[in-house]
Amino acid sequence: MEKKSVIKFSHCQKDIFCFLVPEKCPECGVSFSSGRLEEAPIRIPNPFSNGHKTPCCFLVAPAEENNLREFDGGSDLHTGITDTNGVVFNYTKPGVRQDQRGWEMCISIPLIQPDMFNLLNQWDQYLNKFSDAEMWDPAYKRFNKETHNCYNYTLMFLNRVLATQGKGSLTKDQFTQSFVLPKIKRACKYTIMCREISQNYFYIVDSPVNAT
């Protein structure tokens, strides 16, 4: 489900998040008709993107077993790699799938720069050849949730690409801590905030300068 845009404004030493700026402050009741906001409202960037519109990216999305398909900080996640047309290659129990839909709301991490023309031209060839390898064939090696899974597939492909550029590989911890985890934390926080606003119209916290 597409997330609505979240707006933040500050008043009476609170940071107030909502989908629409109200006529009066939900904390103190002061009317905003005379422009009594301490600063102009700002729109909080949505951390999610349509994976099918982000080519050559590492994607993270809630696993299909997650009925709500949300980033809640506790449910399993699934990873994939997009080709230059936005088709998502992802490893599952039956083998490598090529999804043309289903990744419309996910975390997207770009893997190449727009000016890397040589790599861009070979991206699909690399991805297809890698995905056709015997190790992703369930008849040769079965999917294992802990040791041979979607994350192993995506990270191994990334390291293959780095190797073609003469760069060192990344460990699972390095890539997770540096690139994936910060985005997941932001996505979880945004999801919780949207849920709170949907239920109570507002999400209110102490302003950082006033928090103790």
JSON list of C-alpha atoms in Angstrom, two decimals:
[
{"chain": "A", "resi": 1, "resn": "MET", "atom": "CA", "xyz": [0.00, 0.00, 0.00]},
{"chain": "A", "resi": 2, "resn": "GLU", "atom": "CA", "xyz": [1.34, 3.42, -0.95]},
{"chain": "A", "resi": 3, "resn": "LYS", "atom": "CA", "xyz": [2.32, 5.63, 1.94]},
{"chain": "A", "resi": 4, "resn": "LYS", "atom": "CA", "xyz": [0.86, 9.13, 2.25]},
{"chain": "A", "resi": 5, "resn": "SER", "atom": "CA", "xyz": [3.19, 12.10, 2.51]},
{"chain": "A", "resi": 6, "resn": "VAL", "atom": "CA", "xyz": [4.07, 13.01, 6.09]},
{"chain": "A", "resi": 7, "resn": "ILE", "atom": "CA", "xyz": [4.29, 16.67, 7.08]},
{"chain": "A", "resi": 8, "resn": "LYS", "atom": "CA", "xyz": [6.17, 17.97, 10.11]},
{"chain": "A", "resi": 9, "resn": "PHE", "atom": "CA", "xyz": [5.69, 21.27, 11.91]},
{"chain": "A", "resi": 10, "resn": "SER", "atom": "CA", "xyz": [6.79, 22.54, 15.31]},
{"chain": "A", "resi": 11, "resn": "HIS", "atom": "CA", "xyz": [4.71, 24.23, 17.97]},
{"chain": "A", "resi": 12, "resn": "CYS", "atom": "CA", "xyz": [4.71, 24.60, 21.76]},
{"chain": "A", "resi": 13, "resn": "GLN", "atom": "CA", "xyz": [8.07, 22.81, 21.98]},
{"chain": "A", "resi": 14, "resn": "LYS", "atom": "CA", "xyz": [6.76, 19.77, 20.12]},
{"chain": "A", "resi": 15, "resn": "ASP", "atom": "CA", "xyz": [7.48, 18.27, 16.72]},
{"chain": "A", "resi": 16, "resn": "ILE", "atom": "CA", "xyz": [4.11, 17.33, 15.25]},
{"chain": "A", "resi": 17, "resn": "PHE", "atom": "CA", "xyz": [3.79, 14.93, 12.31]},
{"chain": "A", "resi": 18, "resn": "CYS", "atom": "CA", "xyz": [0.59, 14.59, 10.28]},
{"chain": "A", "resi": 19, "resn": "PHE", "atom": "CA", "xyz": [-0.80, 14.12, 6.78]},
{"chain": "A", "resi": 20, "resn": "LEU", "atom": "CA", "xyz": [-2.48, 17.55, 6.73]},
{"chain": "A", "resi": 21, "resn": "VAL", "atom": "CA", "xyz": [-1.63, 20.64, 8.81]},
{"chain": "A", "resi": 22, "resn": "PRO", "atom": "CA", "xyz": [-4.59, 21.23, 11.18]},
{"chain": "A", "resi": 23, "resn": "GLU", "atom": "CA", "xyz": [-6.36, 24.52, 11.82]},
{"chain": "A", "resi": 24, "resn": "LYS", "atom": "CA", "xyz": [-5.15, 24.54, 15.42]},
{"chain": "A", "resi": 25, "resn": "CYS", "atom": "CA", "xyz": [-2.39, 22.94, 17.47]},
{"chain": "A", "resi": 26, "resn": "PRO", "atom": "CA", "xyz": [-3.42, 19.50, 18.76]},
{"chain": "A", "resi": 27, "resn": "GLU", "atom": "CA", "xyz": [-1.36, 20.11, 21.92]},
{"chain": "A", "resi": 28, "resn": "CYS", "atom": "CA", "xyz": [-2.30, 23.61, 23.07]},
{"chain": "A", "resi": 29, "resn": "GLY", "atom": "CA", "xyz": [-5.32, 24.43, 20.91]},
{"chain": "A", "resi": 30, "resn": "VAL", "atom": "CA", "xyz": [-3.89, 27.69, 19.50]},
{"chain": "A", "resi": 31, "resn": "SER", "atom": "CA", "xyz": [-5.34, 28.58, 16.09]},
{"chain": "A", "resi": 32, "resn": "PHE", "atom": "CA", "xyz": [-2.96, 28.70, 13.15]},
{"chain": "A", "resi": 33, "resn": "SER", "atom": "CA", "xyz": [-5.18, 31.10, 11.20]},
{"chain": "A", "resi": 34, "resn": "SER", "atom": "CA", "xyz": [-2.92, 34.02, 12.10]},
{"chain": "A", "resi": 35, "resn": "GLY", "atom": "CA", "xyz": [0.22, 32.19, 11.09]},
{"chain": "A", "resi": 36, "resn": "ARG", "atom": "CA", "xyz": [1.51, 31.28, 14.54]},
{"chain": "A", "resi": 37, "resn": "LEU", "atom": "CA", "xyz": [3.68, 28.37, 13.43]},
{"chain": "A", "resi": 38, "resn": "GLU", "atom": "CA", "xyz": [7.25, 28.62, 14.68]},
{"chain": "A", "resi": 39, "resn": "GLU", "atom": "CA", "xyz": [8.54, 27.59, 11.25]},
{"chain": "A", "resi": 40, "resn": "ALA", "atom": "CA", "xyz": [7.12, 26.56, 7.90]},
{"chain": "A", "resi": 41, "resn": "PRO", "atom": "CA", "xyz": [5.90, 22.93, 7.70]},
{"chain": "A", "resi": 42, "resn": "ILE", "atom": "CA", "xyz": [8.24, 20.55, 5.91]},
{"chain": "A", "resi": 43, "resn": "ARG", "atom": "CA", "xyz": [7.51, 17.35, 4.01]},
{"chain": "A", "resi": 44, "resn": "ILE", "atom": "CA", "xyz": [9.32, 14.26, 5.34]},
{"chain": "A", "resi": 45, "resn": "PRO", "atom": "CA", "xyz": [10.94, 12.33, 2.46]},
{"chain": "A", "resi": 46, "resn": "ASN", "atom": "CA", "xyz": [9.30, 8.98, 1.80]},
{"chain": "A", "resi": 47, "resn": "PRO", "atom": "CA", "xyz": [11.97, 6.26, 2.22]},
{"chain": "A", "resi": 48, "resn": "PHE", "atom": "CA", "xyz": [10.17, 3.88, -0.14]},
{"chain": "A", "resi": 49, "resn": "SER", "atom": "CA", "xyz": [10.39, 3.62, -3.90]},
{"chain": "A", "resi": 50, "resn": "ASN", "atom": "CA", "xyz": [8.96, 1.54, -6.71]},
{"chain": "A", "resi": 51, "resn": "GLY", "atom": "CA", "xyz": [11.66, -1.06, -7.29]},
{"chain": "A", "resi": 52, "resn": "HIS", "atom": "CA", "xyz": [10.52, -1.62, -10.87]},
{"chain": "A", "resi": 53, "resn": "LYS", "atom": "CA", "xyz": [11.40, 2.00, -11.63]},
{"chain": "A", "resi": 54, "resn": "THR", "atom": "CA", "xyz": [14.87, 1.88, -10.06]},
{"chain": "A", "resi": 55, "resn": "PRO", "atom": "CA", "xyz": [17.17, -0.08, -12.42]},
{"chain": "A", "resi": 56, "resn": "CYS", "atom": "CA", "xyz": [20.48, -1.58, -11.29]},
{"chain": "A", "resi": 57, "resn": "CYS", "atom": "CA", "xyz": [19.61, -1.44, -7.62]},
{"chain": "A", "resi": 58, "resn": "PHE", "atom": "CA", "xyz": [19.69, -3.63, -4.53]},
{"chain": "A", "resi": 59, "resn": "LEU", "atom": "CA", "xyz": [16.13, -3.91, -3.20]},
{"chain": "A", "resi": 60, "resn": "VAL", "atom": "CA", "xyz": [14.73, -4.81, 0.22]},
{"chain": "A", "resi": 61, "resn": "ALA", "atom": "CA", "xyz": [11.03, -5.53, 0.68]},
{"chain": "A", "resi": 62, "resn": "PRO", "atom": "CA", "xyz": [8.85, -7.29, 3.25]},
{"chain": "A", "resi": 63, "resn": "ALA", "atom": "CA", "xyz": [8.77, -11.04, 2.64]},
{"chain": "A", "resi": 64, "resn": "GLU", "atom": "CA", "xyz": [5.61, -12.52, 1.15]},
{"chain": "A", "resi": 65, "resn": "GLU", "atom": "CA", "xyz": [4.92, -14.21, 4.51]},
{"chain": "A", "resi": 66, "resn": "ASN", "atom": "CA", "xyz": [4.51, -10.72, 6.00]},
{"chain": "A", "resi": 67, "resn": "ASN", "atom": "CA", "xyz": [0.73, -10.36, 5.56]},
{"chain": "A", "resi": 68, "resn": "LEU", "atom": "CA", "xyz": [0.77, -6.58, 6.04]},
{"chain": "A", "resi": 69, "resn": "ARG", "atom": "CA", "xyz": [3.73, -6.20, 3.67]},
{"chain": "A", "resi": 70, "resn": "GLU", "atom": "CA", "xyz": [5.18, -3.54, 5.97]},
{"chain": "A", "resi": 71, "resn": "PHE", "atom": "CA", "xyz": [8.54, -2.70, 7.50]},
{"chain": "A", "resi": 72, "resn": "ASP", "atom": "CA", "xyz": [7.72, -3.16, 11.17]},
{"chain": "A", "resi": 73, "resn": "GLY", "atom": "CA", "xyz": [11.19, -4.00, 12.47]},
{"chain": "A", "resi": 74, "resn": "GLY", "atom": "CA", "xyz": [10.34, -7.60, 13.28]},
{"chain": "A", "resi": 75, "resn": "SER", "atom": "CA", "xyz": [9.07, -9.38, 10.16]},
{"chain": "A", "resi": 76, "resn": "ASP", "atom": "CA", "xyz": [11.22, -11.20, 7.62]},
{"chain": "A", "resi": 77, "resn": "LEU", "atom": "CA", "xyz": [12.55, -9.25, 4.65]},
{"chain": "A", "resi": 78, "resn": "HIS", "atom": "CA", "xyz": [13.35, -10.27, 1.08]},
{"chain": "A", "resi": 79, "resn": "THR", "atom": "CA", "xyz": [16.06, -8.90, -1.23]},
{"chain": "A", "resi": 80, "resn": "GLY", "atom": "CA", "xyz": [16.54, -8.67, -4.97]},
{"chain": "A", "resi": 81, "resn": "ILE", "atom": "CA", "xyz": [18.51, -7.01, -7.77]},
{"chain": "A", "resi": 82, "resn": "THR", "atom": "CA", "xyz": [16.95, -5.05, -10.64]},
{"chain": "A", "resi": 83, "resn": "ASP", "atom": "CA", "xyz": [18.11, -5.26, -14.23]},
{"chain": "A", "resi": 84, "resn": "THR", "atom": "CA", "xyz": [18.19, -2.22, -16.52]},
{"chain": "A", "resi": 85, "resn": "ASN", "atom": "CA", "xyz": [14.44, -2.59, -17.20]},
{"chain": "A", "resi": 86, "resn": "GLY", "atom": "CA", "xyz": [13.34, -2.84, -13.58]},
{"chain": "A", "resi": 87, "resn": "VAL", "atom": "CA", "xyz": [12.82, -6.61, -13.56]},
{"chain": "A", "resi": 88, "resn": "VAL", "atom": "CA", "xyz": [13.65, -7.89, -10.07]},
{"chain": "A", "resi": 89, "resn": "PHE", "atom": "CA", "xyz": [15.89, -10.97, -9.91]},
{"chain": "A", "resi": 90, "resn": "ASN", "atom": "CA", "xyz": [15.46, -12.64, -6.52]},
{"chain": "A", "resi": 91, "resn": "TYR", "atom": "CA", "xyz": [16.36, -16.03, -5.11]},
{"chain": "A", "resi": 92, "resn": "THR", "atom": "CA", "xyz": [13.65, -18.19, -3.53]},
{"chain": "A", "resi": 93, "resn": "LYS", "atom": "CA", "xyz": [13.11, -21.88, -2.75]},
{"chain": "A", "resi": 94, "resn": "PRO", "atom": "CA", "xyz": [12.20, -22.76, -6.40]},
{"chain": "A", "resi": 95, "resn": "GLY", "atom": "CA", "xyz": [15.26, -20.88, -7.66]},
{"chain": "A", "resi": 96, "resn": "VAL", "atom": "CA", "xyz": [15.80, -17.40, -9.13]},
{"chain": "A", "resi": 97, "resn": "ARG", "atom": "CA", "xyz": [12.62, -15.53, -10.01]},
{"chain": "A", "resi": 98, "resn": "GLN", "atom": "CA", "xyz": [12.30, -12.58, -12.36]},
{"chain": "A", "resi": 99, "resn": "ASP", "atom": "CA", "xyz": [9.50, -10.41, -11.02]},
{"chain": "A", "resi": 100, "resn": "GLN", "atom": "CA", "xyz": [7.91, -7.73, -13.18]},
{"chain": "A", "resi": 101, "resn": "ARG", "atom": "CA", "xyz": [5.61, -6.66, -10.35]},
{"chain": "A", "resi": 102, "resn": "GLY", "atom": "CA", "xyz": [5.31, -6.99, -6.59]},
{"chain": "A", "resi": 103, "resn": "TRP", "atom": "CA", "xyz": [8.17, -4.67, -5.61]},
{"chain": "A", "resi": 104, "resn": "GLU", "atom": "CA", "xyz": [6.26, -1.40, -5.86]},
{"chain": "A", "resi": 105, "resn": "MET", "atom": "CA", "xyz": [7.08, -0.36, -2.29]},
{"chain": "A", "resi": 106, "resn": "CYS", "atom": "CA", "xyz": [10.57, -1.23, -1.15]},
{"chain": "A", "resi": 107, "resn": "ILE", "atom": "CA", "xyz": [13.93, 0.15, -0.10]},
{"chain": "A", "resi": 108, "resn": "SER", "atom": "CA", "xyz": [16.18, 0.84, -3.07]},
{"chain": "A", "resi": 109, "resn": "ILE", "atom": "CA", "xyz": [19.99, 1.09, -2.92]},
{"chain": "A", "resi": 110, "resn": "PRO", "atom": "CA", "xyz": [21.65, 2.16, -6.22]},
{"chain": "A", "resi": 111, "resn": "LEU", "atom": "CA", "xyz": [24.60, -0.04, -7.15]},
{"chain": "A", "resi": 112, "resn": "ILE", "atom": "CA", "xyz": [26.09, 1.91, -10.07]},
{"chain": "A", "resi": 113, "resn": "GLN", "atom": "CA", "xyz": [26.52, 5.56, -11.00]},
{"chain": "A", "resi": 114, "resn": "PRO", "atom": "CA", "xyz": [24.78, 7.00, -14.10]},
{"chain": "A", "resi": 115, "resn": "ASP", "atom": "CA", "xyz": [28.14, 7.67, -15.79]},
{"chain": "A", "resi": 116, "resn": "MET", "atom": "CA", "xyz": [29.37, 4.06, -15.48]},
{"chain": "A", "resi": 117, "resn": "PHE", "atom": "CA", "xyz": [28.42, 3.29, -19.09]},
{"chain": "A", "resi": 118, "resn": "ASN", "atom": "CA", "xyz": [30.52, 0.16, -19.56]},
{"chain": "A", "resi": 119, "resn": "LEU", "atom": "CA", "xyz": [29.07, -1.52, -16.49]},
{"chain": "A", "resi": 120, "resn": "LEU", "atom": "CA", "xyz": [25.57, -0.34, -17.38]},
{"chain": "A", "resi": 121, "resn": "ASN", "atom": "CA", "xyz": [25.84, -1.90, -20.82]},
{"chain": "A", "resi": 122, "resn": "GLN", "atom": "CA", "xyz": [26.91, -5.25, -19.36]},
{"chain": "A", "resi": 123, "resn": "TRP", "atom": "CA", "xyz": [24.67, -5.25, -16.30]},
{"chain": "A", "resi": 124, "resn": "ASP", "atom": "CA", "xyz": [21.92, -7.47, -17.70]},
{"chain": "A", "resi": 125, "resn": "GLN", "atom": "CA", "xyz": [24.46, -9.93, -19.11]},
{"chain": "A", "resi": 126, "resn": "TYR", "atom": "CA", "xyz": [26.21, -10.18, -15.74]},
{"chain": "A", "resi": 127, "resn": "LEU", "atom": "CA", "xyz": [22.92, -10.61, -13.88]},
{"chain": "A", "resi": 128, "resn": "ASN", "atom": "CA", "xyz": [21.53, -13.28, -16.21]},
{"chain": "A", "resi": 129, "resn": "LYS", "atom": "CA", "xyz": [24.77, -15.26, -16.28]},
{"chain": "A", "resi": 130, "resn": "PHE", "atom": "CA", "xyz": [25.10, -15.11, -12.50]},
{"chain": "A", "resi": 131, "resn": "SER", "atom": "CA", "xyz": [21.47, -16.16, -11.99]},
{"chain": "A", "resi": 132, "resn": "ASP", "atom": "CA", "xyz": [21.86, -19.13, -14.35]},
{"chain": "A", "resi": 133, "resn": "ALA", "atom": "CA", "xyz": [24.72, -20.57, -12.27]},
{"chain": "A", "resi": 134, "resn": "GLU", "atom": "CA", "xyz": [24.27, -24.08, -10.93]},
{"chain": "A", "resi": 135, "resn": "MET", "atom": "CA", "xyz": [24.47, -22.97, -7.32]},
{"chain": "A", "resi": 136, "resn": "TRP", "atom": "CA", "xyz": [21.05, -21.27, -7.64]},
{"chain": "A", "resi": 137, "resn": "ASP", "atom": "CA", "xyz": [19.45, -24.38, -9.09]},
{"chain": "A", "resi": 138, "resn": "PRO", "atom": "CA", "xyz": [17.45, -26.10, -6.30]},
{"chain": "A", "resi": 139, "resn": "ALA", "atom": "CA", "xyz": [18.25, -29.47, -7.88]},
{"chain": "A", "resi": 140, "resn": "TYR", "atom": "CA", "xyz": [21.93, -28.78, -7.17]},
{"chain": "A", "resi": 141, "resn": "LYS", "atom": "CA", "xyz": [21.74, -26.84, -3.91]},
{"chain": "A", "resi": 142, "resn": "ARG", "atom": "CA", "xyz": [18.64, -26.25, -1.86]},
{"chain": "A", "resi": 143, "resn": "PHE", "atom": "CA", "xyz": [17.53, -22.93, -0.47]},
{"chain": "A", "resi": 144, "resn": "ASN", "atom": "CA", "xyz": [18.49, -22.56, 3.19]},
{"chain": "A", "resi": 145, "resn": "LYS", "atom": "CA", "xyz": [16.99, -19.76, 5.25]},
{"chain": "A", "resi": 146, "resn": "GLU", "atom": "CA", "xyz": [20.22, -19.24, 7.17]},
{"chain": "A", "resi": 147, "resn": "THR", "atom": "CA", "xyz": [23.09, -20.09, 4.82]},
{"chain": "A", "resi": 148, "resn": "HIS", "atom": "CA", "xyz": [21.85, -20.06, 1.21]},
{"chain": "A", "resi": 149, "resn": "ASN", "atom": "CA", "xyz": [19.17, -17.44, 0.82]},
{"chain": "A", "resi": 150, "resn": "CYS", "atom": "CA", "xyz": [18.11, -14.30, -1.02]},
{"chain": "A", "resi": 151, "resn": "TYR", "atom": "CA", "xyz": [20.65, -12.15, 0.81]},
{"chain": "A", "resi": 152, "resn": "ASN", "atom": "CA", "xyz": [23.50, -14.51, -0.10]},
{"chain": "A", "resi": 153, "resn": "TYR", "atom": "CA", "xyz": [22.39, -14.29, -3.71]},
{"chain": "A", "resi": 154, "resn": "THR", "atom": "CA", "xyz": [22.22, -10.49, -3.87]},
{"chain": "A", "resi": 155, "resn": "LEU", "atom": "CA", "xyz": [25.42, -9.86, -1.94]},
{"chain": "A", "resi": 156, "resn": "MET", "atom": "CA", "xyz": [27.35, -12.42, -3.98]},
{"chain": "A", "resi": 157, "resn": "PHE", "atom": "CA", "xyz": [26.22, -10.74, -7.19]},
{"chain": "A", "resi": 158, "resn": "LEU", "atom": "CA", "xyz": [27.28, -7.35, -5.86]},
{"chain": "A", "resi": 159, "resn": "ASN", "atom": "CA", "xyz": [30.72, -8.72, -5.02]},
{"chain": "A", "resi": 160, "resn": "ARG", "atom": "CA", "xyz": [31.02, -10.25, -8.49]},
{"chain": "A", "resi": 161, "resn": "VAL", "atom": "CA", "xyz": [30.35, -6.82, -9.96]},
{"chain": "A", "resi": 162, "resn": "LEU", "atom": "CA", "xyz": [32.91, -5.23, -7.65]},
{"chain": "A", "resi": 163, "resn": "ALA", "atom": "CA", "xyz": [35.46, -7.84, -8.73]},
{"chain": "A", "resi": 164, "resn": "THR", "atom": "CA", "xyz": [34.97, -6.93, -12.41]},
{"chain": "A", "resi": 165, "resn": "GLN", "atom": "CA", "xyz": [35.90, -3.37, -11.44]},
{"chain": "A", "resi": 166, "resn": "GLY", "atom": "CA", "xyz": [38.98, -4.49, -9.56]},
{"chain": "A", "resi": 167, "resn": "LYS", "atom": "CA", "xyz": [37.44, -3.58, -6.21]},
{"chain": "A", "resi": 168, "resn": "GLY", "atom": "CA", "xyz": [37.48, -5.55, -2.98]},
{"chain": "A", "resi": 169, "resn": "SER", "atom": "CA", "xyz": [34.45, -7.52, -1.83]},
{"chain": "A", "resi": 170, "resn": "LEU", "atom": "CA", "xyz": [32.11, -6.56, 0.98]},
{"chain": "A", "resi": 171, "resn": "THR", "atom": "CA", "xyz": [31.27, -8.84, 3.87]},
{"chain": "A", "resi": 172, "resn": "LYS", "atom": "CA", "xyz": [27.67, -9.33, 4.89]},
{"chain": "A", "resi": 173, "resn": "ASP", "atom": "CA", "xyz": [28.23, -7.24, 8.02]},
{"chain": "A", "resi": 174, "resn": "GLN", "atom": "CA", "xyz": [29.94, -4.43, 6.10]},
{"chain": "A", "resi": 175, "resn": "PHE", "atom": "CA", "xyz": [27.19, -4.09, 3.53]},
{"chain": "A", "resi": 176, "resn": "THR", "atom": "CA", "xyz": [24.41, -4.48, 6.08]},
{"chain": "A", "resi": 177, "resn": "GLN", "atom": "CA", "xyz": [25.78, -1.95, 8.56]},
{"chain": "A", "resi": 178, "resn": "SER", "atom": "CA", "xyz": [26.85, 0.64, 5.99]},
{"chain": "A", "resi": 179, "resn": "PHE", "atom": "CA", "xyz": [24.08, 0.52, 3.41]},
{"chain": "A", "resi": 180, "resn": "VAL", "atom": "CA", "xyz": [21.09, -1.61, 4.39]},
{"chain": "A", "resi": 181, "resn": "LEU", "atom": "CA", "xyz": [20.49, -1.16, 8.13]},
{"chain": "A", "resi": 182, "resn": "PRO", "atom": "CA", "xyz": [20.31, 2.67, 8.13]},
{"chain": "A", "resi": 183, "resn": "LYS", "atom": "CA", "xyz": [17.66, 2.58, 5.40]},
{"chain": "A", "resi": 184, "resn": "ILE", "atom": "CA", "xyz": [15.68, -0.18, 7.14]},
{"chain": "A", "resi": 185, "resn": "LYS", "atom": "CA", "xyz": [15.67, 1.77, 10.42]},
{"chain": "A", "resi": 186, "resn": "ARG", "atom": "CA", "xyz": [14.40, 4.85, 8.61]},
{"chain": "A", "resi": 187, "resn": "ALA", "atom": "CA", "xyz": [11.73, 2.83, 6.81]},
{"chain": "A", "resi": 188, "resn": "CYS", "atom": "CA", "xyz": [10.55, 1.21, 10.06]},
{"chain": "A", "resi": 189, "resn": "LYS", "atom": "CA", "xyz": [10.35, 4.58, 11.79]},
{"chain": "A", "resi": 190, "resn": "TYR", "atom": "CA", "xyz": [8.40, 6.03, 8.88]},
{"chain": "A", "resi": 191, "resn": "THR", "atom": "CA", "xyz": [5.99, 3.07, 8.88]},
{"chain": "A", "resi": 192, "resn": "ILE", "atom": "CA", "xyz": [5.35, 3.37, 12.63]},
{"chain": "A", "resi": 193, "resn": "MET", "atom": "CA", "xyz": [4.82, 7.11, 12.24]},
{"chain": "A", "resi": 194, "resn": "CYS", "atom": "CA", "xyz": [2.31, 6.63, 9.40]},
{"chain": "A", "resi": 195, "resn": "ARG", "atom": "CA", "xyz": [0.44, 4.00, 11.43]},
{"chain": "A", "resi": 196, "resn": "GLU", "atom": "CA", "xyz": [0.23, 6.34, 14.43]},
{"chain": "A", "resi": 197, "resn": "ILE", "atom": "CA", "xyz": [-1.01, 9.22, 12.27]},
{"chain": "A", "resi": 198, "resn": "SER", "atom": "CA", "xyz": [-3.62, 6.98, 10.61]},
{"chain": "A", "resi": 199, "resn": "GLN", "atom": "CA", "xyz": [-4.95, 5.95, 14.00]},
{"chain": "A", "resi": 200, "resn": "ASN", "atom": "CA", "xyz": [-4.64, 9.22, 15.94]},
{"chain": "A", "resi": 201, "resn": "TYR", "atom": "CA", "xyz": [-4.26, 11.91, 13.23]},
{"chain": "A", "resi": 202, "resn": "PHE", "atom": "CA", "xyz": [-0.95, 13.05, 14.74]},
{"chain": "A", "resi": 203, "resn": "TYR", "atom": "CA", "xyz": [2.42, 11.73, 15.88]},
{"chain": "A", "resi": 204, "resn": "ILE", "atom": "CA", "xyz": [3.84, 14.08, 18.51]},
{"chain": "A", "resi": 205, "resn": "VAL", "atom": "CA", "xyz": [7.30, 14.10, 20.11]},
{"chain": "A", "resi": 206, "resn": "ASP", "atom": "CA", "xyz": [9.38, 16.59, 22.04]},
{"chain": "A", "resi": 207, "resn": "SER", "atom": "CA", "xyz": [11.45, 18.88, 19.84]},
{"chain": "A", "resi": 208, "resn": "PRO", "atom": "CA", "xyz": [15.13, 17.80, 20.02]},
{"chain": "A", "resi": 209, "resn": "VAL", "atom": "CA", "xyz": [16.22, 21.20, 21.37]},
{"chain": "A", "resi": 210, "resn": "ASN", "atom": "CA", "xyz": [13.74, 20.83, 24.22]},
{"chain": "A", "resi": 211, "resn": "ALA", "atom": "CA", "xyz": [14.06, 17.11, 24.88]},
{"chain": "A", "resi": 212, "resn": "THR", "atom": "CA", "xyz": [15.90, 16.14, 28.05]}
]
